[in-house]
Tab-separated table of C-alpha atoms in Angstrom:
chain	number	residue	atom	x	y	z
A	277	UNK	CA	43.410	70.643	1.327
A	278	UNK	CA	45.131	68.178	-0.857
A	279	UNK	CA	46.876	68.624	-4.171
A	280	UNK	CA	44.398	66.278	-5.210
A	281	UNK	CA	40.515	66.830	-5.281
A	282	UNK	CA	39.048	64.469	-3.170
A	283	UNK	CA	35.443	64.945	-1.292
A	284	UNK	CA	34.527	67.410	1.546
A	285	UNK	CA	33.010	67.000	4.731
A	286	UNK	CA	29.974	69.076	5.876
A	287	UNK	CA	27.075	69.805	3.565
A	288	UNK	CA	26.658	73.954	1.959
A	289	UNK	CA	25.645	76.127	3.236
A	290	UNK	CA	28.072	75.296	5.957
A	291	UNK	CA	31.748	74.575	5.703
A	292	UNK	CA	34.631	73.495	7.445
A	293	UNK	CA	37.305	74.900	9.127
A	294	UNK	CA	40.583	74.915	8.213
A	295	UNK	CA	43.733	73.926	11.145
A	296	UNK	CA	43.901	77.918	11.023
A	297	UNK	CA	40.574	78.066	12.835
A	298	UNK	CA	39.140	80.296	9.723
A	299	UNK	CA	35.768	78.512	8.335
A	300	UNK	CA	36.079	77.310	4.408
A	301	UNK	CA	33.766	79.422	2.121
A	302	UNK	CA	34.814	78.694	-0.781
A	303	UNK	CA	31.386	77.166	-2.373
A	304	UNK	CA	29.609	79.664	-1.782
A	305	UNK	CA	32.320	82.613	-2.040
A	306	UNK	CA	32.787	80.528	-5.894
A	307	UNK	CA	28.851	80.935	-6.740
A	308	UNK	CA	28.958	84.853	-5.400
A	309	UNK	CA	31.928	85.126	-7.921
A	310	UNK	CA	30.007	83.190	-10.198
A	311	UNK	CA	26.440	85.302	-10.119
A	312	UNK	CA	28.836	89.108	-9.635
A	313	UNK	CA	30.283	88.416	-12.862
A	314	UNK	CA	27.454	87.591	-15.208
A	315	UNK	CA	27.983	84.110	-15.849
A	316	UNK	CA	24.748	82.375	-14.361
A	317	UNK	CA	23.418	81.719	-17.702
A	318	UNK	CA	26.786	81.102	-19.418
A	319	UNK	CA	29.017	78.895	-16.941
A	320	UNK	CA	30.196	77.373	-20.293
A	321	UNK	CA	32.462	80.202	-20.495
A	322	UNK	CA	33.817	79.318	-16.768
A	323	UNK	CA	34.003	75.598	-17.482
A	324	UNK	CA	35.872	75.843	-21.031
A	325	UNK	CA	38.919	77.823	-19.610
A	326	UNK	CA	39.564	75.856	-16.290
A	327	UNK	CA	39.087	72.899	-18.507
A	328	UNK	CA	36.614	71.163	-16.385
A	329	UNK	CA	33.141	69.759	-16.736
A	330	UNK	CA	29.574	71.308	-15.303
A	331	UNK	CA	29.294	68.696	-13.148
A	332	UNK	CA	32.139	69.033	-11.613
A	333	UNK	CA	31.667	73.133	-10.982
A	334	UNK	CA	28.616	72.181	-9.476
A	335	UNK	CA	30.381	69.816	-7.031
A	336	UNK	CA	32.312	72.538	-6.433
A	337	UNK	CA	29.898	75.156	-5.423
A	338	UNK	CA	28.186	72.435	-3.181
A	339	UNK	CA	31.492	71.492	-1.764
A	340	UNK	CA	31.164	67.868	-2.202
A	341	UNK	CA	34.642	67.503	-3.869
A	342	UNK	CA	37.656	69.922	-3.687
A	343	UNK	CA	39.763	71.421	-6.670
A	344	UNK	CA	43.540	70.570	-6.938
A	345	UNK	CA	45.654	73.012	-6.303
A	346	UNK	CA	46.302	74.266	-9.659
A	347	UNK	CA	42.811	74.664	-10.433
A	348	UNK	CA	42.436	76.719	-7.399
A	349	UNK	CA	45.218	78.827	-8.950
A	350	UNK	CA	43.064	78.948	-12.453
A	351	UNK	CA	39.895	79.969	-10.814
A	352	UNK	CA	41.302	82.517	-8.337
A	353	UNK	CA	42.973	83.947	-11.462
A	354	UNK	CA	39.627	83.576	-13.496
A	355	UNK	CA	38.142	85.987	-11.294
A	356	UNK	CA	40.743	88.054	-10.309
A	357	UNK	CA	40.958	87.397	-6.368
A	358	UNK	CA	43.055	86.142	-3.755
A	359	UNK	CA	43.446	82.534	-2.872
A	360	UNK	CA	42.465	83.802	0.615
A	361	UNK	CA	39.090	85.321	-0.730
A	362	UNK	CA	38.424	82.554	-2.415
A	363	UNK	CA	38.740	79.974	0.047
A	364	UNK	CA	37.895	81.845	3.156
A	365	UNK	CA	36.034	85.404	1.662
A	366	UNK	CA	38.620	87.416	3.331
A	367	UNK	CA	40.084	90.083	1.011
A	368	UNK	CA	44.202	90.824	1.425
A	369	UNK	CA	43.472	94.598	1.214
A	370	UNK	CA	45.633	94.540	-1.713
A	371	UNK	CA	45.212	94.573	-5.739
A	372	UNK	CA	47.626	91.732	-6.544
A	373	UNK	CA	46.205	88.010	-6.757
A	374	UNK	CA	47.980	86.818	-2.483
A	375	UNK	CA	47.834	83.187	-2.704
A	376	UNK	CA	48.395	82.951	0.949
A	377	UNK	CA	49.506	80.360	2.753
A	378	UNK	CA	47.873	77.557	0.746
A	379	UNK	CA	50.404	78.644	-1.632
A	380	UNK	CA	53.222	79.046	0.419
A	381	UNK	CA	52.423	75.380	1.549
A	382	UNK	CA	52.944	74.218	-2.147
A	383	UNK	CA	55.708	76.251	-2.533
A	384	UNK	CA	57.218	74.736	0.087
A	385	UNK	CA	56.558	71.196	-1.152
A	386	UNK	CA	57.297	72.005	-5.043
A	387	UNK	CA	60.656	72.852	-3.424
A	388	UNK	CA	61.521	69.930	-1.540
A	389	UNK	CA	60.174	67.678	-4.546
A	390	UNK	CA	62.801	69.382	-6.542
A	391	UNK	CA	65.753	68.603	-3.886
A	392	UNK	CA	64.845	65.224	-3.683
A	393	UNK	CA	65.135	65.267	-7.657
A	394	UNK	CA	68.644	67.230	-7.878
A	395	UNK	CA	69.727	64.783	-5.199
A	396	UNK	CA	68.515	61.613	-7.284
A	397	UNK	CA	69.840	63.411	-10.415
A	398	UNK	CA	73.718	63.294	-8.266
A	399	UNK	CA	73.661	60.037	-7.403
A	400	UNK	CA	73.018	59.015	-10.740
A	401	UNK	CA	75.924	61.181	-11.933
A	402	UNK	CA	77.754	59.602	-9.659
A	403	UNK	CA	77.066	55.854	-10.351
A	404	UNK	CA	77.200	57.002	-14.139
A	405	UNK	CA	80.856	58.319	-13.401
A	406	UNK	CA	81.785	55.229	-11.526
A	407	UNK	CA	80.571	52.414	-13.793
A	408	UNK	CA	82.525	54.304	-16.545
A	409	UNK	CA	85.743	54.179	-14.343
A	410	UNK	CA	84.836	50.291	-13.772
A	411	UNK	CA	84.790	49.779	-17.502
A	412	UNK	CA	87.814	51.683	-18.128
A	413	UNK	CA	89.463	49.294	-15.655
A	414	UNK	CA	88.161	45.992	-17.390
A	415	UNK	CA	88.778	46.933	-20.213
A	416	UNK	CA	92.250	47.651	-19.332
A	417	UNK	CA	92.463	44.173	-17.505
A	418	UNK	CA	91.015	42.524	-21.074
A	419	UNK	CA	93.314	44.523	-23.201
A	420	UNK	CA	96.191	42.701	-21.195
A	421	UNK	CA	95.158	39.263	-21.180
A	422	UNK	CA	95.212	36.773	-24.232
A	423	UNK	CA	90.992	36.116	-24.248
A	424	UNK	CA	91.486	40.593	-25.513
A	425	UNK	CA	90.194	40.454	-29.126
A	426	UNK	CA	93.068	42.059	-30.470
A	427	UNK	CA	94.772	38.700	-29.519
A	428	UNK	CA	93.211	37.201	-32.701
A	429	UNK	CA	90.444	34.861	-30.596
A	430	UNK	CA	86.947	34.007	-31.517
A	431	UNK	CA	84.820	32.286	-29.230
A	432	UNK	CA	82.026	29.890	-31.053
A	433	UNK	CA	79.142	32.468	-30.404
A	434	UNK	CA	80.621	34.361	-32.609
A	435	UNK	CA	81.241	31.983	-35.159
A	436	UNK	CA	78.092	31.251	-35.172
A	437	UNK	CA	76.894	34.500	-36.073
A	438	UNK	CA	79.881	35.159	-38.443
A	439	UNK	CA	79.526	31.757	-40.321
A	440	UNK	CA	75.673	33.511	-41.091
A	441	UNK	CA	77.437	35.443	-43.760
A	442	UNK	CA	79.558	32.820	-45.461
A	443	UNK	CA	79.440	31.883	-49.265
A	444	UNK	CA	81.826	29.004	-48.878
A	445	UNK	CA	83.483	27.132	-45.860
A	446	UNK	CA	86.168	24.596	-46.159
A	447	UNK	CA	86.501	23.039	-42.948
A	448	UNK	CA	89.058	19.806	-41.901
A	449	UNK	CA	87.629	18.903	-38.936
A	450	UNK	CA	88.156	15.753	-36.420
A	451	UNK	CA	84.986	15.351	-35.015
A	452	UNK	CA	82.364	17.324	-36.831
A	453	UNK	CA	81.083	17.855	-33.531
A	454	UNK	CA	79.631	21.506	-34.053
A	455	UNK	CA	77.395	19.827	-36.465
A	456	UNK	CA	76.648	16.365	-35.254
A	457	UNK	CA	76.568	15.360	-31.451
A	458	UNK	CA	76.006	12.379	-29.906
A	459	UNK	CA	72.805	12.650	-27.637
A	460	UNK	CA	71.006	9.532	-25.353
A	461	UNK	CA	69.131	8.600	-28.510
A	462	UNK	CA	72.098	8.991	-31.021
A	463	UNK	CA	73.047	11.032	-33.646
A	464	UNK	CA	71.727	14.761	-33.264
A	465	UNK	CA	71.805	17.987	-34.878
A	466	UNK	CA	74.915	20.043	-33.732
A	467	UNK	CA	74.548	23.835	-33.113
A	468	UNK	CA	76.163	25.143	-36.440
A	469	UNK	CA	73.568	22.528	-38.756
A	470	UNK	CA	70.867	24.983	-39.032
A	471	UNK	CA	72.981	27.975	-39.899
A	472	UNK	CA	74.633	25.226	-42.752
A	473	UNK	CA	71.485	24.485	-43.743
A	474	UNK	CA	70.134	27.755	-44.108
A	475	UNK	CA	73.613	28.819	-46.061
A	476	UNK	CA	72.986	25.974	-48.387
A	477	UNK	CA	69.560	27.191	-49.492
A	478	UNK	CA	71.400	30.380	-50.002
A	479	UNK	CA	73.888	28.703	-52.267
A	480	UNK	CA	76.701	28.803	-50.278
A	481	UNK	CA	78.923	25.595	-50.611
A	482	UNK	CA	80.444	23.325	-47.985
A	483	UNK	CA	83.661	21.463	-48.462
A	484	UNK	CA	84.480	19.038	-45.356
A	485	UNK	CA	87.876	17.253	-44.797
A	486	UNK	CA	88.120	14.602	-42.799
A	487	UNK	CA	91.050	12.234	-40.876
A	488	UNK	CA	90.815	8.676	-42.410
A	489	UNK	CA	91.881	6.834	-39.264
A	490	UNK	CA	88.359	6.356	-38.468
A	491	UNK	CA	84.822	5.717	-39.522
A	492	UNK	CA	82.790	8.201	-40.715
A	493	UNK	CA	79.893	6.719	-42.940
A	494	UNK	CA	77.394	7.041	-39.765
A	495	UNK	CA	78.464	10.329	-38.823
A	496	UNK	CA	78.591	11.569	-42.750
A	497	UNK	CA	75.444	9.800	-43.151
A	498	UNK	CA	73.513	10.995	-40.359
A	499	UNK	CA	74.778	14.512	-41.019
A	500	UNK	CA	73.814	14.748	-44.407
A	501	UNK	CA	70.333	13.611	-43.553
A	502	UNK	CA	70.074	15.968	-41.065
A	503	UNK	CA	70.507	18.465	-44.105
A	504	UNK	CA	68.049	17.028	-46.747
A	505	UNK	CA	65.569	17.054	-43.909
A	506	UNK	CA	65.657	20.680	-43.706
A	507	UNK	CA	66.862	21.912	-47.477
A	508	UNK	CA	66.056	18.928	-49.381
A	509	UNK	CA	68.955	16.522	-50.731
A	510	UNK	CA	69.613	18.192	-54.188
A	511	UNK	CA	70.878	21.036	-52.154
A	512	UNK	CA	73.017	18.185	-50.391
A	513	UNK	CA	74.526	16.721	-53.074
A	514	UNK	CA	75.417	20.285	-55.163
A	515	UNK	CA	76.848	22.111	-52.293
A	516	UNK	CA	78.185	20.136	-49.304
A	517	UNK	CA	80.575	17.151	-50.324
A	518	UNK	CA	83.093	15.406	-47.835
A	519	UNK	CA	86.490	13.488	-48.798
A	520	UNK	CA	88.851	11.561	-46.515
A	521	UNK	CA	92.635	12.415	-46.388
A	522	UNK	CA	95.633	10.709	-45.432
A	523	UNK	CA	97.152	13.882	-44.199
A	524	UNK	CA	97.935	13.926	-40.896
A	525	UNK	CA	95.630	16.151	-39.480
A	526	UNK	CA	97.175	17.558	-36.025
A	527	UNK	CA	94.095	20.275	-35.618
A	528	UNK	CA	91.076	21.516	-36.966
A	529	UNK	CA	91.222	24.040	-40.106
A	530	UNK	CA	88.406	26.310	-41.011
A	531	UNK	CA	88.327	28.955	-43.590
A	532	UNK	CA	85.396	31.068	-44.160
A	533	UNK	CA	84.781	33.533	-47.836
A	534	UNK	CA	82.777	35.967	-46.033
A	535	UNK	CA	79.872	38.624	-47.379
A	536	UNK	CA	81.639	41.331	-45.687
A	537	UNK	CA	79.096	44.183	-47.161
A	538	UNK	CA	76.107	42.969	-44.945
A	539	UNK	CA	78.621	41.442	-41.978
A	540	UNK	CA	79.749	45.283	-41.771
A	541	UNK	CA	76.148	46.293	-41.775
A	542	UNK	CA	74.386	44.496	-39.873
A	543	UNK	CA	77.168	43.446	-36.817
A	544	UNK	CA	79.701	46.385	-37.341
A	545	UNK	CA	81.444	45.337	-33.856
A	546	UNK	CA	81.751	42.027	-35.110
A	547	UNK	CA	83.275	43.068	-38.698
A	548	UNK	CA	85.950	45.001	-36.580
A	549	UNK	CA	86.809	42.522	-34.124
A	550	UNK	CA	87.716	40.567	-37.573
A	551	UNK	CA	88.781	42.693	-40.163
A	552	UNK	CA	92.301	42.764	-39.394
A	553	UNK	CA	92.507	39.164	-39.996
A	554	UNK	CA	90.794	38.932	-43.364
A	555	UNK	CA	92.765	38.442	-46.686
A	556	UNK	CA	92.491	40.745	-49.753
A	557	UNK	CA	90.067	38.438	-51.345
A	558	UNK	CA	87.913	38.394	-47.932
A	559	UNK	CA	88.879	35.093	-46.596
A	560	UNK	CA	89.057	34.271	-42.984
A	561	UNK	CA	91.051	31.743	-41.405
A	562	UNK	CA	90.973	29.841	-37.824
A	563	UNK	CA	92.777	27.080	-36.076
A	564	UNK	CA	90.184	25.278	-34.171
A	565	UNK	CA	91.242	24.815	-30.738
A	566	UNK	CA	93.448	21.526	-29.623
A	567	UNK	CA	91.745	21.226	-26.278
A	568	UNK	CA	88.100	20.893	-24.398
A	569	UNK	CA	88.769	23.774	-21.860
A	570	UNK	CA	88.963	26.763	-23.801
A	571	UNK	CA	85.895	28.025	-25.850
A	572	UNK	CA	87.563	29.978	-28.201
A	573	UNK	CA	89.558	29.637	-31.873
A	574	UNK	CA	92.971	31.221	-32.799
A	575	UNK	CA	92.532	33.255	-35.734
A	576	UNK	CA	95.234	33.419	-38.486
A	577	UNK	CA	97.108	36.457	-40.420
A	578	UNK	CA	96.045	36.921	-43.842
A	579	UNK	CA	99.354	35.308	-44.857
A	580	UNK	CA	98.335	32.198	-42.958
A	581	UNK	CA	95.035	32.300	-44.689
A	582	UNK	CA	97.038	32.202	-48.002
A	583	UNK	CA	98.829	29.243	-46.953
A	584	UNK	CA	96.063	27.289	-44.920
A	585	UNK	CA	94.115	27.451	-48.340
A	586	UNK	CA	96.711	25.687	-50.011
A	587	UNK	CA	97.426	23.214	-47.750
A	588	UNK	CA	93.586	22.539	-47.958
A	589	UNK	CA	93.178	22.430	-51.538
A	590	UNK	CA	95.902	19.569	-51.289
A	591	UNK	CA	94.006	17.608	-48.699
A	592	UNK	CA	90.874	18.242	-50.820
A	593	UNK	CA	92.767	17.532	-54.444
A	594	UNK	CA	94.431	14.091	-53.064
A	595	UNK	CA	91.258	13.123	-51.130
A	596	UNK	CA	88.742	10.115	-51.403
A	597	UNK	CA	85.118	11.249	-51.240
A	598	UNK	CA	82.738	9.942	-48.551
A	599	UNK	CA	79.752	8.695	-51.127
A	600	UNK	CA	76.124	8.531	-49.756
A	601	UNK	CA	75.258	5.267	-48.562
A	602	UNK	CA	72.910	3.103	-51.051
A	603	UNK	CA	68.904	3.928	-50.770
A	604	UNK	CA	67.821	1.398	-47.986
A	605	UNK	CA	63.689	0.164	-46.872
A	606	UNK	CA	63.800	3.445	-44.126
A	607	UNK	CA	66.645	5.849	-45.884
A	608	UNK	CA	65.709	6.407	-49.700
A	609	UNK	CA	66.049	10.126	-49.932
A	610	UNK	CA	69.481	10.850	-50.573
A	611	UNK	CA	70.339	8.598	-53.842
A	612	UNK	CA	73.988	7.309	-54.638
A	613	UNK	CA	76.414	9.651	-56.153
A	614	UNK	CA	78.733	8.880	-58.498
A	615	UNK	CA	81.225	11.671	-57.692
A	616	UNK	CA	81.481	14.811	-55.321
């Protein structure tokens, strides 16, 4: 008999016999039960405690499916008899519910289910205890090495997601190239011009310096375009301005004022990894790196914030702004400005 109810062969009165030769009575020994006790006219009664329909007592008086297990337990119980009554119409000769072999069977099984389980449960103590020794030992390995984040480095994902909580950003740059690339068709979007973008219609404010030993109108140009598409150019002209300097510039410079409140909020492990390195008045600092192999920034000591910041504010002070180009027959939207 399975755990499972599942249909019988041979039609009632007949039954089956079991492996043990003994011949399977329990439809019939179930409607005996049913008629001895009174409950002929009231199998509701039956039905509402085994939690099982009319039909399917029926079906199980005519033997046409089989209860599961448990529910042979319930209605053995129900009546007060042996499993082996029940099933076969053979008393035990005792007083005490015997649920034979049957139950012995599931006994048997319930107890290798729960090996198997205590053995799974092991070996996933076991994997648990060696992934935690593998992370103690990378850990240990990035501790000592100068990618560790306690080695003041910042790779540009996460500049990405910390520049999402700036209110300004002064930034001397040689290439702009986090915010405009050159793709097949020309001048694109870079990855950090949406998060600028979106900062802008925040009010945050943009301050760009810039190497004058090239040309930058088309780059400029094409950048702040790329804005107005997206936040229209008033926002453009109030709160992102570019100048030209005739400071050497040996590296890149960016300094970020931060919204610390919601960067410790909302990405705590990213607030730690920097909050060593921000100044009293919650500005952060970064050399940009000096070469195409390494993804990641150096970040400075609040003293070196202090001192970037003025060395900025004297590129910015001594600077000659990058004006919008003239309204032209495809490019009207971004009119001439006087002054940044």
């Amino acid at each position: 008999m399975s755990v499972e109810e599942h249909g019988a062969s041979g039609d009632y009165p007949g039954g089956r016999s079991a492996e043990n030769g003994r011949e399977v009575k329990f439809g019939r020994m179930l409607e005996s039960l049913i008629e001895h006790g009174g409950y002929n006219r009231n199998r509701k009664r039956i039905t509402s405690r085994l939690g099982i329909s009319s039909a399917a007592l029926s079906q199980y008086i005519r033997q046409q499916t089989w209860p599961s297990f448990a529910k042979l337990l319930a209605i053995a119980d129900f009546f007060d008899v042996s499993l082996d009554y029940l099933v076969y119409g053979q008393p035990t000769g005792g007083s005490l519910v015997d649920y034979g072999p049957l139950y012995r069977y599931f006994d048997h099984a319930l107890a290798d289910v729960q090996a198997r389980g205590n053995r799974h449960n092991a070996v996933l103590t076991r994997i648990g205890r060696m992934l935690a020794d593998r992370i103690e030992e990378v850990a240990a390995v990035l501790a000592a090495t100068p990618a560790a984040a306690r080695e003041g480095l910042i790779q540009d994902d996460e500049l990405l997601r910390l520049e999402r909580y700036c209110h300004q950003c002064d930034l001397a740059s040689l290439n702009l190239e986090f915010d405009v690339i050159q793709a097949a068709g020309g001048l694109a979007p870079g990855r950090f011009l949406s998060v600028v973008a979106a900062n802008l219609e925040n009010g945050a404010h943009y301050r760009f310096v810039l190497p004058q030993d090239r040309t930058w109108d088309p780059i400029v140009e094409a950048f702040r375009q790329f804005l107005a598409d997206q936040v229209g150019g008033d926002r453009v002209r109030e709160n992102c301005a570019f100048r030209l300097t005739s400071v050497p510039v040996l590296a890149g410079l960016l300094l970020y004022r931060l919204d610390t409140i919601r960067l410790e909020a909302e990405e705590p492990a990213l607030y730690a990894q920097i909050r060593d390195y921000l100044s009293d008045d919650v500005w952060l600092g970064c050399v940009i790196r000096t070469n195409n192999d390494s993804n990641s920034d150096m970040l400075m000591d609040p003293e070196y914030v202090r001192r970037a910041r003025g060395v900025f504010e004297r590129m910015w002070s001594l600077g000659v702004a990058v004006l919008p180009a003239p309204p032209g027959p495809a490019r009207g939207r971004l009119p001439r400005c006087p002054s940044w």
